[in-house]
mmCIF file of C-alpha atoms in Angstrom:
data_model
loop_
_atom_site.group_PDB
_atom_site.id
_atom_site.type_symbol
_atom_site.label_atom_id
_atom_site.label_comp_id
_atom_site.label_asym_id
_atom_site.label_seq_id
_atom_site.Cartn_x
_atom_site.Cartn_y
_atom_site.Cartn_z
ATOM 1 C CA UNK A 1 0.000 0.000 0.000
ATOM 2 C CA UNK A 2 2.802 2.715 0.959
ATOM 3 C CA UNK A 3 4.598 1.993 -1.863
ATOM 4 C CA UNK A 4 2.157 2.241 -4.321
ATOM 5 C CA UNK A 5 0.912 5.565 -2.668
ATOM 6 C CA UNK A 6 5.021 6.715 -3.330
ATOM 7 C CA UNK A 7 4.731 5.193 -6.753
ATOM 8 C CA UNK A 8 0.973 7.068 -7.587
ATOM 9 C CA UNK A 9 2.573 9.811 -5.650
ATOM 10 C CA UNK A 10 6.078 10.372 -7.823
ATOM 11 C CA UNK A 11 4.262 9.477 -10.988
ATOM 12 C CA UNK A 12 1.669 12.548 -10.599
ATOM 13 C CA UNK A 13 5.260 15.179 -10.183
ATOM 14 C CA UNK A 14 7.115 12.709 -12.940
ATOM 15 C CA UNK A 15 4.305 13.712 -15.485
ATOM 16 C CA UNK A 16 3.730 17.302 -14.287
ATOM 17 C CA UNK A 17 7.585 17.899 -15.204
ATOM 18 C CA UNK A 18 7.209 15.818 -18.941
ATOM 19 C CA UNK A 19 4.260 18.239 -19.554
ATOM 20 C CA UNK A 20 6.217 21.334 -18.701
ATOM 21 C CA UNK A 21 9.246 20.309 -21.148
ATOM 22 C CA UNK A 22 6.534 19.525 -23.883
ATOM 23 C CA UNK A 23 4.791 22.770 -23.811
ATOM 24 C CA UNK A 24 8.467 24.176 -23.347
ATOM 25 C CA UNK A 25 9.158 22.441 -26.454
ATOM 26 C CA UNK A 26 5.957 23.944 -28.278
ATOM 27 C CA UNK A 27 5.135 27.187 -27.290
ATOM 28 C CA UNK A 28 8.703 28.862 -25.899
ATOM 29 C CA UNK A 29 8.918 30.997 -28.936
ATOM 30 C CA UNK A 30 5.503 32.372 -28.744
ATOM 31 C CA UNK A 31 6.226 33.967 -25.517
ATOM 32 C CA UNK A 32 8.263 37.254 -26.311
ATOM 33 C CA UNK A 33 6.476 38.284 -28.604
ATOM 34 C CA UNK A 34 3.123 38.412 -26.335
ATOM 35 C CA UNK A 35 4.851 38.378 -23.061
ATOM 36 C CA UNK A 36 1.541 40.085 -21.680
ATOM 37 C CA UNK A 37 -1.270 38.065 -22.941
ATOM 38 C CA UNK A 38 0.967 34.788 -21.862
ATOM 39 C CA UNK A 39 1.659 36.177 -18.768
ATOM 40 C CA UNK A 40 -1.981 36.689 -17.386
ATOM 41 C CA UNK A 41 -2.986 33.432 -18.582
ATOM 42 C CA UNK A 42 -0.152 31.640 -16.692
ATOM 43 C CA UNK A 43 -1.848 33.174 -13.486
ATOM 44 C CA UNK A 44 -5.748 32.198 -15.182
ATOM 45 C CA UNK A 45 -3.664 28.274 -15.510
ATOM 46 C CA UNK A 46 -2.351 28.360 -11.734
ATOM 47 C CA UNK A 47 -5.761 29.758 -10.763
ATOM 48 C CA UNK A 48 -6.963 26.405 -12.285
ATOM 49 C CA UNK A 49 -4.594 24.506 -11.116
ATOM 50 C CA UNK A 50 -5.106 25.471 -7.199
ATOM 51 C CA UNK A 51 -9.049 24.793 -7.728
ATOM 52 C CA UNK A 52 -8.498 21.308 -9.193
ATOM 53 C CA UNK A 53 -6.292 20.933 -5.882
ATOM 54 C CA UNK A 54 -8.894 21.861 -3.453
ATOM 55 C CA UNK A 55 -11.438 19.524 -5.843
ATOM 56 C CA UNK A 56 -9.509 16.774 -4.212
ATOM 57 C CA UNK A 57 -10.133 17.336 -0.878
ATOM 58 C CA UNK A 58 -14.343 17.207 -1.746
ATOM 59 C CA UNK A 59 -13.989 13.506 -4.360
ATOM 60 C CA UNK A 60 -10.813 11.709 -2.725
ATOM 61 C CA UNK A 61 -11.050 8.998 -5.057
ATOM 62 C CA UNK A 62 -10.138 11.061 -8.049
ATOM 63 C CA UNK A 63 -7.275 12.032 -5.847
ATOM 64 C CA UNK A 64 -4.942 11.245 -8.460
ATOM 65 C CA UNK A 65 -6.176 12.029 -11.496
ATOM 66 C CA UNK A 66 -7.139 15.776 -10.106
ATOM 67 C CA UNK A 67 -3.515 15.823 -8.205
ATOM 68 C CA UNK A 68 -2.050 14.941 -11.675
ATOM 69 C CA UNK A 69 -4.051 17.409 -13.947
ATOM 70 C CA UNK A 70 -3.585 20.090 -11.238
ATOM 71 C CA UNK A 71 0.336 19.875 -10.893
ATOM 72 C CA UNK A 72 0.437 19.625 -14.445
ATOM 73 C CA UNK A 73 -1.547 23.296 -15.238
ATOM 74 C CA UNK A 74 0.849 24.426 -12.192
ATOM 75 C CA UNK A 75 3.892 23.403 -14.009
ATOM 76 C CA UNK A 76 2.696 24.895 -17.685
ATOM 77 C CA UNK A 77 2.034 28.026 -15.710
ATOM 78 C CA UNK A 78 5.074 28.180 -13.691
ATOM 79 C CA UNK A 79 7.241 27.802 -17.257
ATOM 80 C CA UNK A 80 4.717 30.373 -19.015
ATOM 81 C CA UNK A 81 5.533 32.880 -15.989
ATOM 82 C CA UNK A 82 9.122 32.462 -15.496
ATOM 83 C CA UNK A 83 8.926 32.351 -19.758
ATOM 84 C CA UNK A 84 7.418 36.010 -20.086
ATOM 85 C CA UNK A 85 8.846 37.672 -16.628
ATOM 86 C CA UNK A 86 12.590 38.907 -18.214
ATOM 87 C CA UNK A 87 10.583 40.306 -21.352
ATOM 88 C CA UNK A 88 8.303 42.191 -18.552
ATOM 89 C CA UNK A 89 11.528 43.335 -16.579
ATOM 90 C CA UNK A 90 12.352 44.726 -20.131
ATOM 91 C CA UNK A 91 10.348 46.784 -20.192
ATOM 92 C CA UNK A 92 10.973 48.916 -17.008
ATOM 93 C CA UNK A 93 15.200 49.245 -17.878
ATOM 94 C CA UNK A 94 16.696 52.346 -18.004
ATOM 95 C CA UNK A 95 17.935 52.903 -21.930
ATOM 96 C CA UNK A 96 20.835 54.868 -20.421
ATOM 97 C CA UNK A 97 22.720 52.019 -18.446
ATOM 98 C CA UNK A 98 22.102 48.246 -18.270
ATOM 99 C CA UNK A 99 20.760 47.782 -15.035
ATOM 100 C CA UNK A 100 18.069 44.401 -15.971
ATOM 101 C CA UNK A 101 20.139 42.737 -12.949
ATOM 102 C CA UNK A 102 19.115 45.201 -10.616
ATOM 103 C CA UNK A 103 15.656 44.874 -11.890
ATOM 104 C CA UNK A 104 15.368 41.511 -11.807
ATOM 105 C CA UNK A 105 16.816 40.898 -8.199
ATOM 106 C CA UNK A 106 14.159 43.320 -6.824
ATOM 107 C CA UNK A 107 11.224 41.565 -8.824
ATOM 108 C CA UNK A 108 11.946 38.299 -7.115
ATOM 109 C CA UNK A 109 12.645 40.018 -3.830
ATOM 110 C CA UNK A 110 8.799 41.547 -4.655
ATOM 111 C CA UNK A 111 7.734 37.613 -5.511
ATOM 112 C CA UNK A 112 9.344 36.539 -1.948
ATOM 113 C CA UNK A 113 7.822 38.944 0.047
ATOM 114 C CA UNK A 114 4.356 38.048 -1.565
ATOM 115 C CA UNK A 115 4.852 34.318 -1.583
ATOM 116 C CA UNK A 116 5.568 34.887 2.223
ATOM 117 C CA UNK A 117 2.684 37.254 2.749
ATOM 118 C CA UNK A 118 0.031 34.794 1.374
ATOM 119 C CA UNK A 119 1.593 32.273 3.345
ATOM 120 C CA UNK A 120 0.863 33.945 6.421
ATOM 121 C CA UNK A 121 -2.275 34.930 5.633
ATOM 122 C CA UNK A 122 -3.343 31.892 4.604
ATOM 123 C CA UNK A 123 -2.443 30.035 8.070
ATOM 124 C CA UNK A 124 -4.354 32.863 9.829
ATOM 125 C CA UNK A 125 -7.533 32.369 7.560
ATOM 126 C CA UNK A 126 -7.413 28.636 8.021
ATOM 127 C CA UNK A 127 -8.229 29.538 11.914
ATOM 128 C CA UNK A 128 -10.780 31.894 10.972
ATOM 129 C CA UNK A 129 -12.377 29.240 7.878
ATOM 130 C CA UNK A 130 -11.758 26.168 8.863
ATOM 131 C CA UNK A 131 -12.357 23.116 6.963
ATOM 132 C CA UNK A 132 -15.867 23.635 5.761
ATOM 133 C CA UNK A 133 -16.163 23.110 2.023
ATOM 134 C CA UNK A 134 -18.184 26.281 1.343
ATOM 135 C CA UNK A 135 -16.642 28.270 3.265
ATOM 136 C CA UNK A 136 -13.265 26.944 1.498
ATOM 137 C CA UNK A 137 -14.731 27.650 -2.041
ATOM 138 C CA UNK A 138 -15.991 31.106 -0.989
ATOM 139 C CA UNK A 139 -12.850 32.794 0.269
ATOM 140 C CA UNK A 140 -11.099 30.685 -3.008
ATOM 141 C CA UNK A 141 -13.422 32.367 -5.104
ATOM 142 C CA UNK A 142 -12.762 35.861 -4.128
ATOM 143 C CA UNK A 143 -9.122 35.677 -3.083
ATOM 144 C CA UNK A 144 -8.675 34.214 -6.817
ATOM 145 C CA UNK A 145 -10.474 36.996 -7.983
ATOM 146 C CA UNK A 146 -8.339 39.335 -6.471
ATOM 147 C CA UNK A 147 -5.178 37.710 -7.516
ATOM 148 C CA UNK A 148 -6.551 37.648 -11.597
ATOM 149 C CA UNK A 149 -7.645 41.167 -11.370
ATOM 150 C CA UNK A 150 -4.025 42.592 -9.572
ATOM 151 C CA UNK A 151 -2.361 40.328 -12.282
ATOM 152 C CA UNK A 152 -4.281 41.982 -14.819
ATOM 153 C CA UNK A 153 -4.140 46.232 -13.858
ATOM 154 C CA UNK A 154 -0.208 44.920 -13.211
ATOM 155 C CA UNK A 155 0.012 43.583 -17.017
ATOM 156 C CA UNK A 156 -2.226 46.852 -18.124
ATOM 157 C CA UNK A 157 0.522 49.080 -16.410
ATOM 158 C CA UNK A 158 3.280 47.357 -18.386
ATOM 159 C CA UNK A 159 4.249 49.315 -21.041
ATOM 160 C CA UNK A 160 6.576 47.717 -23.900
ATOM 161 C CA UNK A 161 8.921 50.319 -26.543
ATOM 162 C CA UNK A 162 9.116 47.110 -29.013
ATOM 163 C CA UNK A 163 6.527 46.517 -31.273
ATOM 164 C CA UNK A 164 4.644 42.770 -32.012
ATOM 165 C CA UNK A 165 1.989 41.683 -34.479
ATOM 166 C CA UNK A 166 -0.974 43.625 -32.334
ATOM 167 C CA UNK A 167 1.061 46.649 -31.764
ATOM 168 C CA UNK A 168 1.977 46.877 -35.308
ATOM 169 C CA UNK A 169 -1.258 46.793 -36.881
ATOM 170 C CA UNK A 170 -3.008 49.079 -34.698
ATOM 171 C CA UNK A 171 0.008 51.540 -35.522
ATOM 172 C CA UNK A 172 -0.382 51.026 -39.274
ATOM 173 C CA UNK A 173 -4.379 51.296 -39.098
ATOM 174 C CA UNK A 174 -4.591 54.189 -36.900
ATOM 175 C CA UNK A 175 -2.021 55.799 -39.664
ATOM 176 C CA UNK A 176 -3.404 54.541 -42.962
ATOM 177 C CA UNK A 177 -6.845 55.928 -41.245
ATOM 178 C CA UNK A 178 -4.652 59.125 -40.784
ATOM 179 C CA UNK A 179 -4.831 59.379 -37.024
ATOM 180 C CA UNK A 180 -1.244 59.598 -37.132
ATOM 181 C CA UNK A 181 1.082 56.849 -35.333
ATOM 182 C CA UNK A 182 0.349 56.407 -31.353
ATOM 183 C CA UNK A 183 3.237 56.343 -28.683
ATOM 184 C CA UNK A 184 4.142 53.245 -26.391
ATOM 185 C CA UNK A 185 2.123 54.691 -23.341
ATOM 186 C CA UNK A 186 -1.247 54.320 -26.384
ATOM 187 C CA UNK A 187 -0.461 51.892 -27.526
ATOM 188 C CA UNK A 188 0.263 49.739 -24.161
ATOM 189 C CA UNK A 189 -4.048 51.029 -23.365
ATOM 190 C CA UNK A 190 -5.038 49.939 -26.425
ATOM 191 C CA UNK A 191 -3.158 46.368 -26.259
ATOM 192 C CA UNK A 192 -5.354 43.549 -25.690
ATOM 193 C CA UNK A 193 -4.707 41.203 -23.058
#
């Protein structure tokens, strides 16, 4: 019994880490060039991800198969963030000196602190919630919906000097319909996510 449990157990993280090299394999080029749009929906996969986790606690015998799907959308997201963060740090560099290091070390410090502050406040709500399944599900629910719409005014703010596909056509329509071309800051509003 304990060793199949180990077996069920390493097979679930052994396939979560095969998915992450295939969509690697597949979809790392797409990134850059829509580091925003790929960045939000690596937090709309995780969101997913942590629901199909706490679906196991309500049918324990789909333990696995929900473990396994769950840990797999957590590893495509964790790729698709880490994928899309350095084109996001980009964007805030100074075009006078090449300071992405510095910009970098204090975006992870920012992920730390966060990582630790949820932690926190997660043990303190678990006093206040408890175990009850609702109850669970509610503060999931709007804690989630938090989390998606921070991620999303964060990726709004996020202004890129490069162009892609998007940018470039809006550009080129705006000046074909002889509104003249748009700067980054407009262009960044107007961007879809």
């Amino acid at each position: 019994m304990g060793k199949g449990a180990v077996l069920n157990w390493v097979l679930k993280d052994c396939l979560g880490k095969v998915v992450r090299m295939l969509w690697a394999s597949k979809m790392g080029r797409k990134f850059d060039p829509d580091a925003k749009r790929w960045r939000f929906r690596s937090s709309l996969l995780y969101s997913l991800g942590n629901l199909m986790e706490i679906i196991t606690y309500i049918y324990p015998p789909l333990f696995l198969l929900l473990a396994t799907g769950a840990n797999c959308l957590k590893q495509v997201s964790m790729l698709t963030s880490s994928s899309t963060r350095n084109a996001l740090y980009q964007s805030f560099k100074d075009p006078n000196r090449e300071n992405i290091g510095d910009i970098t070390a204090k975006g992870e410090a920012q992920i730390s602190v966060v990582d630790l502050l949820g932690m926190a406040s997660g043990i303190l709500l678990t006093g206040v919630v408890g175990t009850s399944v609702t109850r669970v599900m509610s503060v999931f629910v709007v804690l989630q919906g938090l989390e998606i719409a921070a991620m999303y005014m964060q990726i709004r703010a996020v202004v890129f000097r490069t162009l892609n596909f998007e940018r470039l056509w809006k550009m080129a329509a705006g000046y074909v319909r002889g509104e003249g071309t748009t700067g980054p800051e407009d262009a960044a509003d107007r961007e879809r996510i």
